[in-house]
Coordinates of C-alpha atoms and ligand atoms in Angstrom, one line a residue:
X26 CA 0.0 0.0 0.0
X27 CA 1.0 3.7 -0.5
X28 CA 2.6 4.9 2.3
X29 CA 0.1 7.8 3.3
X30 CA 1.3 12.0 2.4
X31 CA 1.6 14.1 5.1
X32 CA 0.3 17.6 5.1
X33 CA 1.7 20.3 7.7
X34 CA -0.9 23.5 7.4
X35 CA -0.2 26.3 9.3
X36 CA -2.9 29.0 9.9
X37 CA -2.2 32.9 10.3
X38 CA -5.0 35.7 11.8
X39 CA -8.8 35.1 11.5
X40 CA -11.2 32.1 12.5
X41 CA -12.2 31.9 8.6
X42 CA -8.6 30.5 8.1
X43 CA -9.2 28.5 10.8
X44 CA -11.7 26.8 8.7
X45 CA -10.2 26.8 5.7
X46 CA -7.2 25.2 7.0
X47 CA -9.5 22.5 8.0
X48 CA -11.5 22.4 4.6
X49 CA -8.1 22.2 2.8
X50 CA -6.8 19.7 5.0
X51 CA -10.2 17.9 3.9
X52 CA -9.9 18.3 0.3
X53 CA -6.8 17.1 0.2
X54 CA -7.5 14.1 2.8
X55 CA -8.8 12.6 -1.0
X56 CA -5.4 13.0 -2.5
X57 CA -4.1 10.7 0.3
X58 CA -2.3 13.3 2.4
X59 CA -3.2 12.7 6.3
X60 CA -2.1 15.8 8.5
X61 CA 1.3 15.9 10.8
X62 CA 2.4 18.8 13.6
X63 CA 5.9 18.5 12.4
X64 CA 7.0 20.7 9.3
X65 CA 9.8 18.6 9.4
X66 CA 7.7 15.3 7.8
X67 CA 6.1 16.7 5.9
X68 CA 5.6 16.3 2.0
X69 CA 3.7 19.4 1.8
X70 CA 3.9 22.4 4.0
X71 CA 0.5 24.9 3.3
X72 CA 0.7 28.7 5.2
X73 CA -2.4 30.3 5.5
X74 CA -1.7 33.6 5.5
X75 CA -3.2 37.1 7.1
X76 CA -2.8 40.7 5.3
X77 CA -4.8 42.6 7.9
X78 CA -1.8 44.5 9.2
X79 CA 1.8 44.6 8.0
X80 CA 2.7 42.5 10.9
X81 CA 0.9 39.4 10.1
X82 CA 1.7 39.9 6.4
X83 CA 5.6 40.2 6.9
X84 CA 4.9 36.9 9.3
X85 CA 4.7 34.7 6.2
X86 CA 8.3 36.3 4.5
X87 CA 9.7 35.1 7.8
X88 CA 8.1 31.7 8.0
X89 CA 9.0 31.5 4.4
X90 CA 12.7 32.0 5.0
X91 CA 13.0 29.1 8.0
X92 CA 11.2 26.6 5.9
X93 CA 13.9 27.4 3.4
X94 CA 16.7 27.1 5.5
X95 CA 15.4 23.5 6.8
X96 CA 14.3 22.5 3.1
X97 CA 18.2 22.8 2.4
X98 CA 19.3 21.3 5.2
X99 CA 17.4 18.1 4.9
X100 CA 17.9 18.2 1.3
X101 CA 14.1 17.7 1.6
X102 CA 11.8 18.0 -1.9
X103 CA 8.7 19.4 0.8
X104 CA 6.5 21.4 -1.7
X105 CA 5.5 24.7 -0.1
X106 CA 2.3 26.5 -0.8
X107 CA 1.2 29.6 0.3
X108 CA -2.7 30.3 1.1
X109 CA -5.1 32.7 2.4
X110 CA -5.1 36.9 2.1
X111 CA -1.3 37.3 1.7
X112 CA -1.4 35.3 -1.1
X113 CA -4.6 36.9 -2.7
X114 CA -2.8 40.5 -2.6
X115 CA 0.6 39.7 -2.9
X116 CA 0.5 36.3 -5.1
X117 CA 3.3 37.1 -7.7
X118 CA 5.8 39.5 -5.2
X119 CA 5.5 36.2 -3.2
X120 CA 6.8 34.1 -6.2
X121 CA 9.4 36.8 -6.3
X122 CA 11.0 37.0 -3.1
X123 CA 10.5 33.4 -1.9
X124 CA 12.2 31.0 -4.8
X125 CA 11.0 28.4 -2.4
X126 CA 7.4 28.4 -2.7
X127 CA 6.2 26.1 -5.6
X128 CA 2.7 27.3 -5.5
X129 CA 0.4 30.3 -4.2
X130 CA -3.4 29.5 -3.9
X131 CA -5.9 32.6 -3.1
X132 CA -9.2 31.7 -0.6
X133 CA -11.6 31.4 -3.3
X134 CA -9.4 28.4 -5.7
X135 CA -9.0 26.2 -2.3
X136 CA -11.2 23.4 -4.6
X137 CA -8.7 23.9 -6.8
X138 CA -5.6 22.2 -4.6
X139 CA -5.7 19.2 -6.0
X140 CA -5.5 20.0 -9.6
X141 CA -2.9 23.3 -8.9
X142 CA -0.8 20.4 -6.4
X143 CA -0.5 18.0 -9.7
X144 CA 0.4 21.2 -12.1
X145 CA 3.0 22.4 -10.0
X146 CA 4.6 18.8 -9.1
X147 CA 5.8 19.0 -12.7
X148 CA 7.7 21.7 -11.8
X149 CA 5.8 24.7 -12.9
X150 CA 5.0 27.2 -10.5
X151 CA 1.8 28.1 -9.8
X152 CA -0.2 31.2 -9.0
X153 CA -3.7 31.1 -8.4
X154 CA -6.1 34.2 -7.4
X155 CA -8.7 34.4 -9.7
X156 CA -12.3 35.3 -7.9
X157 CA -14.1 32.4 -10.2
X158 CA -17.9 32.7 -10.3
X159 CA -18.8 29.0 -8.6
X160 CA -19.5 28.7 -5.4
X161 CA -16.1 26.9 -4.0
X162 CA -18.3 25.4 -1.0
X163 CA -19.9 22.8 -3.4
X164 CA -17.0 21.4 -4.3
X165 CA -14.7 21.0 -1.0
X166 CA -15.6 17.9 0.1
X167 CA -16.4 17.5 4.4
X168 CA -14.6 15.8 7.0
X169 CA -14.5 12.7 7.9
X170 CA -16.3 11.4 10.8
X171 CA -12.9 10.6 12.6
X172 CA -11.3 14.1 11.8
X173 CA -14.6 15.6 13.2
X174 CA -14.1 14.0 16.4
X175 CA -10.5 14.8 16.3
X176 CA -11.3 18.7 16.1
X177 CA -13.6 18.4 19.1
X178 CA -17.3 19.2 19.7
X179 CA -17.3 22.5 19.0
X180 CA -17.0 23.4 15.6
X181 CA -16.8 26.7 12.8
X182 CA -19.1 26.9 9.7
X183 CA -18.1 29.9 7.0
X184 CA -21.8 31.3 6.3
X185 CA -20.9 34.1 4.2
X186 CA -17.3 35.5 2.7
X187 CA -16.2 39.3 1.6
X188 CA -17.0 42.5 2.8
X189 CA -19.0 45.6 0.7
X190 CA -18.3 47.9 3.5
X191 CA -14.9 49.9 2.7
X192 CA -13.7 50.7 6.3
X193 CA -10.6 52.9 4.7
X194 CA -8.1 51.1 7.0
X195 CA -9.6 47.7 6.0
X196 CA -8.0 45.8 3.4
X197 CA -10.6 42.8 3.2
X198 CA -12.8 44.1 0.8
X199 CA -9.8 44.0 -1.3
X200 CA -8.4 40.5 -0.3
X201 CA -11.5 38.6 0.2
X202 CA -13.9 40.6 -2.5
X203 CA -17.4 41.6 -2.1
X204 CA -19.8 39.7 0.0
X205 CA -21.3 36.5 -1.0
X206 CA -23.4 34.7 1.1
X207 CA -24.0 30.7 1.2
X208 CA -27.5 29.1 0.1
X209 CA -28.7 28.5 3.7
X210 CA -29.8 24.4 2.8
X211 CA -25.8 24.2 2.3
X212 CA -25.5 25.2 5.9
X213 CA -28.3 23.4 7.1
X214 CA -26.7 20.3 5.9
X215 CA -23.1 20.9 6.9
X216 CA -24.3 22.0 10.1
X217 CA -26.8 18.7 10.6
X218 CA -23.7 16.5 9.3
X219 CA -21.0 18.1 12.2
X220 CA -23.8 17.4 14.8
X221 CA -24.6 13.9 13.7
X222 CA -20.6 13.3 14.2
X223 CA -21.0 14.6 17.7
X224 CA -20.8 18.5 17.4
X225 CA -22.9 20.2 20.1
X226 CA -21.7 23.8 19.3
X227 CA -21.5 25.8 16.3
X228 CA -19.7 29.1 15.2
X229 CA -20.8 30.8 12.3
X230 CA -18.4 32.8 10.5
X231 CA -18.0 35.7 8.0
X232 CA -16.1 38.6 7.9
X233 CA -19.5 40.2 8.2
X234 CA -21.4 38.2 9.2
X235 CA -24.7 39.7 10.1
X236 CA -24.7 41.1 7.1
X237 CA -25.5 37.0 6.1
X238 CA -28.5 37.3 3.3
X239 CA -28.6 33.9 2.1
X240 CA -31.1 32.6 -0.6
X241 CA -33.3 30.5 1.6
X242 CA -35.1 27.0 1.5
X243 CA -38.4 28.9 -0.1
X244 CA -36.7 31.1 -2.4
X245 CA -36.9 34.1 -0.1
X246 CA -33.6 36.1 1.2
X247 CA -32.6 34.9 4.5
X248 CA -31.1 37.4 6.8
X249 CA -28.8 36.0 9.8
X250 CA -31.9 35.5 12.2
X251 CA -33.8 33.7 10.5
X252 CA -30.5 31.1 9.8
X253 CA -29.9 31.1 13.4
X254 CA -33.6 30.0 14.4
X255 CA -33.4 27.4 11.5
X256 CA -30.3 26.0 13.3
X257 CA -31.5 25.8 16.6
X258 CA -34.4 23.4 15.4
X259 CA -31.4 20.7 14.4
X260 CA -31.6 18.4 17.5
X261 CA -28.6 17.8 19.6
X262 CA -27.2 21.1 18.3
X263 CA -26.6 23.1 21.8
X264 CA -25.2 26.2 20.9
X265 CA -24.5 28.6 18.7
X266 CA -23.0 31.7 18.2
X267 CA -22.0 33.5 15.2
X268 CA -18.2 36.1 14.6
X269 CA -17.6 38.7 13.1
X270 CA -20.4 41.8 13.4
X271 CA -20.6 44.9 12.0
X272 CA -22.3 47.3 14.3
X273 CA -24.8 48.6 11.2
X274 CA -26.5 45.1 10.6
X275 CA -27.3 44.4 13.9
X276 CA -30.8 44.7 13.1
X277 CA -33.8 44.3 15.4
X278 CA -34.6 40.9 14.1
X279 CA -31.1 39.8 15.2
X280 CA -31.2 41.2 18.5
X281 CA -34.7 39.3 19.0
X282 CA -33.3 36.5 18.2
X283 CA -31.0 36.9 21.6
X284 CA -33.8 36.8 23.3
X285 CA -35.7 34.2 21.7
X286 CA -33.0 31.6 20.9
X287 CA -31.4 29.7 23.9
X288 CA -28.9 28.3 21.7
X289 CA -27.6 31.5 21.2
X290 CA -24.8 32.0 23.4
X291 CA -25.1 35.9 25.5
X292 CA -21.8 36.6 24.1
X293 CA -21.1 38.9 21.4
X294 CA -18.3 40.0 19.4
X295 CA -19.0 43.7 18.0
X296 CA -16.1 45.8 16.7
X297 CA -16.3 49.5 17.2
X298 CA -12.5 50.4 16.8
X299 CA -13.1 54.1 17.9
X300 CA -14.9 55.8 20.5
X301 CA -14.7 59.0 18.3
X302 CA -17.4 60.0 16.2
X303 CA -14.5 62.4 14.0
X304 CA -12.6 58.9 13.8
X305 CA -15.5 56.6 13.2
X306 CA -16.4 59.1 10.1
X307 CA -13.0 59.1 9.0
X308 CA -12.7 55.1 9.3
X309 CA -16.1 54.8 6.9
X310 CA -17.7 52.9 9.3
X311 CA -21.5 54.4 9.0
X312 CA -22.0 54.6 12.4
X313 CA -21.5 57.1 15.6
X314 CA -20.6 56.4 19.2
X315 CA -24.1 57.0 20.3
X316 CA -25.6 54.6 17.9
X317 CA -23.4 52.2 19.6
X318 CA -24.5 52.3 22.6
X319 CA -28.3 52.3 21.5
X320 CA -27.3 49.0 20.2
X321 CA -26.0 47.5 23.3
X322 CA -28.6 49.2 25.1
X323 CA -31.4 47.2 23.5
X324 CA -28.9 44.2 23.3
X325 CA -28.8 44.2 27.2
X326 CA -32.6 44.6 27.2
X327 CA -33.1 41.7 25.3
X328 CA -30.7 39.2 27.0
X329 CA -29.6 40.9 30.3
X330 CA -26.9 38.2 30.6
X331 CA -24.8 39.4 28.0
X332 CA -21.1 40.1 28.0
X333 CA -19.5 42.1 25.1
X334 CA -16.0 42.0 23.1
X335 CA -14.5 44.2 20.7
X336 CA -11.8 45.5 18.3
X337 CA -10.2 48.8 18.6
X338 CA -7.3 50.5 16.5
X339 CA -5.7 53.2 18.4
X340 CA -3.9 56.0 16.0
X341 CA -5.7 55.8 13.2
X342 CA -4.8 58.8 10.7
X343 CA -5.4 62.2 12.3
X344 CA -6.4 60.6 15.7
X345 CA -6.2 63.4 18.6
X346 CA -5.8 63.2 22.4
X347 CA -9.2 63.7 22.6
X348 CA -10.2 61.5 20.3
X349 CA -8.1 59.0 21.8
X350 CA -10.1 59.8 25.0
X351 CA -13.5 59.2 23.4
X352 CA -12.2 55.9 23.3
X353 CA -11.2 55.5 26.6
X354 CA -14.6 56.6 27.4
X355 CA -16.8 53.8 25.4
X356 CA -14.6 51.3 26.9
X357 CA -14.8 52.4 30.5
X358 CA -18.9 52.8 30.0
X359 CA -19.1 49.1 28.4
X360 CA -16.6 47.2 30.4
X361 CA -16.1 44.5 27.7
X362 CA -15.3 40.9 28.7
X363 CA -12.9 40.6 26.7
X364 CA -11.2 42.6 23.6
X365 CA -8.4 42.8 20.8
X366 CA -6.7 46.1 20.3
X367 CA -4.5 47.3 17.5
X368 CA -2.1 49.7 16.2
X369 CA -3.2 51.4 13.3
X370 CA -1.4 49.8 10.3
X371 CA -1.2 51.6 6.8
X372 CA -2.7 48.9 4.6
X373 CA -1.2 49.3 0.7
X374 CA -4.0 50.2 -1.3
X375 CA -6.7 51.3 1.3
X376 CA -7.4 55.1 1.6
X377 CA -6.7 56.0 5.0
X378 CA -3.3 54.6 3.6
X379 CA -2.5 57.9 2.1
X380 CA -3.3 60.2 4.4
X381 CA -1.1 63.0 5.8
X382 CA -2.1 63.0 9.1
X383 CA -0.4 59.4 10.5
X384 CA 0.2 59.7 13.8
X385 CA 3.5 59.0 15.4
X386 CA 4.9 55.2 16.1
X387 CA 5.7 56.3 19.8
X388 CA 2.1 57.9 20.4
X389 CA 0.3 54.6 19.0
X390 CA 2.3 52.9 21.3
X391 CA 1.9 55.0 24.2
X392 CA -2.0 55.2 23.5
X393 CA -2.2 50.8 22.7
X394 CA -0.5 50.7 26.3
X395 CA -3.1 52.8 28.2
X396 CA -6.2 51.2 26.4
X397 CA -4.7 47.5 26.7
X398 CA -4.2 48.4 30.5
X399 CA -8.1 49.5 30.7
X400 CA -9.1 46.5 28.7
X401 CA -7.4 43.8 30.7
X402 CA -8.4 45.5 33.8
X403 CA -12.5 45.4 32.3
X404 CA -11.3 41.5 31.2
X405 CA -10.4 41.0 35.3
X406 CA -13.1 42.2 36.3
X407 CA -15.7 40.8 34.3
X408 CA -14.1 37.5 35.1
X409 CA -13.6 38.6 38.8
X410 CA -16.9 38.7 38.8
X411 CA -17.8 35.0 37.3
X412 CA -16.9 33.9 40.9
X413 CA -19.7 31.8 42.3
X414 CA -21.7 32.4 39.0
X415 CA -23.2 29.0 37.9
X416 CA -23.2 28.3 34.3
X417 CA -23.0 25.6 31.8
X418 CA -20.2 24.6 30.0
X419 CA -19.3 22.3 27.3
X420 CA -16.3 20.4 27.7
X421 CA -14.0 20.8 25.3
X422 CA -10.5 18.6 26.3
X423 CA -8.4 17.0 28.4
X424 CA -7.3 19.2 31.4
X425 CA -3.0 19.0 32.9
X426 CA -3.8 16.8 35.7
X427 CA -5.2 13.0 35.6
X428 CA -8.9 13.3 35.8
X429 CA -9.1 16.9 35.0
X430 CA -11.7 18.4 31.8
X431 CA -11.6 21.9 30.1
X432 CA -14.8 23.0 29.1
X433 CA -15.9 26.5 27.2
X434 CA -18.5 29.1 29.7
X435 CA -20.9 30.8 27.1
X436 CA -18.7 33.6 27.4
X437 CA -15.7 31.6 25.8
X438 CA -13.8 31.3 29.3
X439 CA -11.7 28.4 29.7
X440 CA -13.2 26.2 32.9
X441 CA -11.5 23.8 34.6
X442 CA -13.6 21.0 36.1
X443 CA -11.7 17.9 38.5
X444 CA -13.4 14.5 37.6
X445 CA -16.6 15.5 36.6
X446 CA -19.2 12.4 35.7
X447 CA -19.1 13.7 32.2
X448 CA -16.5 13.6 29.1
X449 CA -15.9 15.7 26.4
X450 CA -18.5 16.8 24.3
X451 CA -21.3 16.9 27.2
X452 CA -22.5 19.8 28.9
X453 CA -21.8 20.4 32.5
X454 CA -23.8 23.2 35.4
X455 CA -20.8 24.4 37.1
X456 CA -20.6 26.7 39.7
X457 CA -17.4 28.9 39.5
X458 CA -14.6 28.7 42.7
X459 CA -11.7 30.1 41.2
X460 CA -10.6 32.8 39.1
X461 CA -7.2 32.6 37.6
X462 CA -5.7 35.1 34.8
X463 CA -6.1 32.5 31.9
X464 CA -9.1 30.2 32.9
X465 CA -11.4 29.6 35.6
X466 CA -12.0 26.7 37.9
X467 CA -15.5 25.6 38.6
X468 CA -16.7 22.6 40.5
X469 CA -19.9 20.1 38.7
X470 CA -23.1 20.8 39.5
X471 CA -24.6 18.5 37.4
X472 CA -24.2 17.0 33.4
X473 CA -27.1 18.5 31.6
X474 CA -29.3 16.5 29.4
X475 CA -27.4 15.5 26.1
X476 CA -29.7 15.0 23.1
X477 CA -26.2 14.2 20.9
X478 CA -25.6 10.8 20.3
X479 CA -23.3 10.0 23.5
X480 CA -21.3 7.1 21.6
X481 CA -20.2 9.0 19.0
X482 CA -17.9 11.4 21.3
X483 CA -16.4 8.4 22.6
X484 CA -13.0 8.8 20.9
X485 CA -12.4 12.3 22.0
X486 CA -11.7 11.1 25.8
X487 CA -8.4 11.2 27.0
Ligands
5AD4 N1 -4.5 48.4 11.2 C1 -4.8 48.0 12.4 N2 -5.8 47.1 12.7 C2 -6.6 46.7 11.7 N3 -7.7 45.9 11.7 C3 -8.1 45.8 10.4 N4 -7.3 46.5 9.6 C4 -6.4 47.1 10.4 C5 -5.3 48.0 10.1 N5 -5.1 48.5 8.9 C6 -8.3 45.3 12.9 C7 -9.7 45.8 13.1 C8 -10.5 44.6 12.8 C9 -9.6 43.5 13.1 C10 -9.9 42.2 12.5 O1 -8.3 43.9 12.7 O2 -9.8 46.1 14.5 O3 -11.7 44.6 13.4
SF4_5 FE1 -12.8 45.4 7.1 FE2 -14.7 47.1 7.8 FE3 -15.3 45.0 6.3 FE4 -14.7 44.6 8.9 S1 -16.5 45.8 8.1 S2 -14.0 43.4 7.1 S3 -13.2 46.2 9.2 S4 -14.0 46.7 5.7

């Protein structure tokens, strides 16, 4: 028998390359190739790259020159591919400053692998980036049952791709094209397959994804609601929660569905980025600071229970001390659970690119310090205040010590349970005892009802 390929992918920035790590791991699963940790065995190396900010882009140059270095060394014949936004933007400078890389494959030609992998073992190199008009979705195939239950019960499905909104820092619309979203039957049926392998919690994802408007099983549009209530009818399906928002489409029928759907985790990621309304008109982002807070006002109303996370960039083109301080404002009148802060990173290409005004490296840092400082503190104390909370969550993995599981809170804390009755994949009442800087501890209260099939978790234990 052949002996069996291996496949070492290694995935930059956002939860969508998360998944389409996985989906290319899947495709190419076909071709033979079974996955490995180690760069070093494998026969093919695939980066999945990030452009957001220069940072994560120069990542894959560096990456780039190790596996070079090692390919020598071994005298190895590794074929190395490049994925993802870094490759979409940047797919022929690639070719030209990294001899090594045999072929560069943009996030709408992942079907494509197989064919593009066969082209360029003849020794061509290949660049692929075209936006083709089919829908890639219907032709990369799913997992396997087993590779399911290796990724655990809690799982990502890409509902819609692309952005049409043109924040001027914001190089997605570029990278990943307009917005396109997926026929929600598609879904349905992905989502109903991960569940029947033993999935109990689902993450949708799309760079914007409340702005989801999928055609629907009648015909009709379907808007992210009404995808999320058809979701929460497939049995055994516990939760759900859906990444990345834009504050403009979270429309009333979304914020109902918070209320309505107790699937739905209370835990929402919204971006603002700025507390300024000057800044937030500069950025393009069609909103104001007030209309933010209206938002989580009648968020709040609607589920009371939930916690909030965000994105900011700090020193965004012609950003003042007062600005800056409107910032600091929204953030201290939130208090997020959690957030992700940023630099602001002049993106080639995107408008805010070319303005005069940047601000100085030192001031970004200086003002990324003070709101990281606020944010952590709002992160303590939101956890702080988890203590003696009881909550379910789903277990996820194998904890350090013998006997010990990790499970997931609905607001994506990292529990630590000793020897519950339960195992992973099942749902767990814990009350909270400890509160630690990375995870919590919580003792078992009691393993809530699983409708999943329980056998089919089975070879997740430890
Ligand atoms: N510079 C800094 N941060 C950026 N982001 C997007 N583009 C840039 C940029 N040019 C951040 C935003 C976005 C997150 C995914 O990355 O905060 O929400
Ligand atoms: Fe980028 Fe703005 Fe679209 Fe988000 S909404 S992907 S920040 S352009």
């Amino acid at each position: 028998m052949q002996k069996p390929r291996k496949l070492y992918v290694k995935s930059f920035g956002c939860q969508m390359n998360v998944y389409d790590s996985q989906r290319m791991a899947d495709t190419l699963a076909r071709e033979g190739y079974e996955e490995t940790q180690d760069p070093a065995d494998a026969d093919l190396v695939i980066l999945n790259t990030c452009h957001i900010r220069e940072k994560a882009a120069e990542k894959v140059y560096s990456e780039l020159g190790r596996l070079r270095k090692a390919k020598q060394e071994a005298a190895s014949d590794t074929m190395i591919a490049v994925a993802g936004c870094v490759a979409q933007a940047e797919g022929a400078e690639i070719m030209r400053r990294a001899p090594v890389v045999d072929l560069v494959v943009g996030p709408q030609s992942y079907h494509r692998l197989p064919e593009l992998l066969a082209e360029a073992k003849t020794g061509k190199r290949m660049v692929d980036t075209e936006f083709p008009v089919e829908d890639k979705f219907n032709h990369l195939p799913a997992p396997s049952l087993a590779v399911t239950r290796s990724r655990g019960p809690a799982a990502f499905v890409t509902v819609q791709e692309g952005c049409d909104k043109f924040c001027t820092f914001c190089v997605v619309p570029y990278t990943r094209g307009a917005e396109m979203s997926r026929p929600v039957a598609r879904i349905l049926d992905e989502a109903a397959r991960l569940v029947d392998q033993g999935v109990r919690e689902i993450t949708l994802i799309g760079q914007n994804v409340n702005a989801f408007h999928g055609e629907g099983e009648d015909g009709s549009t379907y808007g992210l609601a009404r995808l999320l209530e058809r979701l929460a009818r497939i049995d055994g399906l516990a939760r759900l929660r859906y990444t990345t928002s834009h504050p403009r489409d979270m429309d009333d029928g979304l914020i109902s569905a918070h209320r309505d759907l107790p699937q739905l985790m209370p835990y929402l990621h919204l971006p603002v980025q700025s507390g300024s309304d000057r800044i937030l008109a500069a950025m393009n982002r069609k909103h104001g600071r007030e209309d933010y807070f209206a938002i989580i006002e009648k968020m709040r109303a609607a589920r009371p229970d939930l916690a909030l996370s965000s994105d900011f960039i700090v020193g965004f083109p012609g950003e003042t001390d007062a600005d800056f301080e409107d910032t600091m404002d929204l953030v201290r009148r939130i208090g997020f659970a959690s957030a992700y802060s940023f630099k602001y990173s002049p993106r080639p290409g995107t408008p805010a690119a070319d303005r005069d005004a940047q601000v100085p490296e030192d001031v970004k840092s200086e003002r990324l310090a003070v709101l990281q400082k606020e944010l952590e503190a709002s992160k303590a104390a939101f956890d702080a205040a988890c203590a003696g909370r009881t909550f379910d969550i789903l277990l996820e993995k194998p904890g350090r010590q013998a006997g010990q599981l990790i499970g997931r809170s609905p607001y994506l804390q990292s529990v630590v349970v000793n020897d519950p009755p339960a195992r992973i994949g099942d749902i767990i009442t814990v009350t909270i005892t400890d509160v630690g800087p990375n995870s919590l501890a919580g003792r078992c209260e009691g393993v809530a009802p699983s409708r999943a099939p329980t056998d089919s978790l089975a070879p997740l234990e430890a």
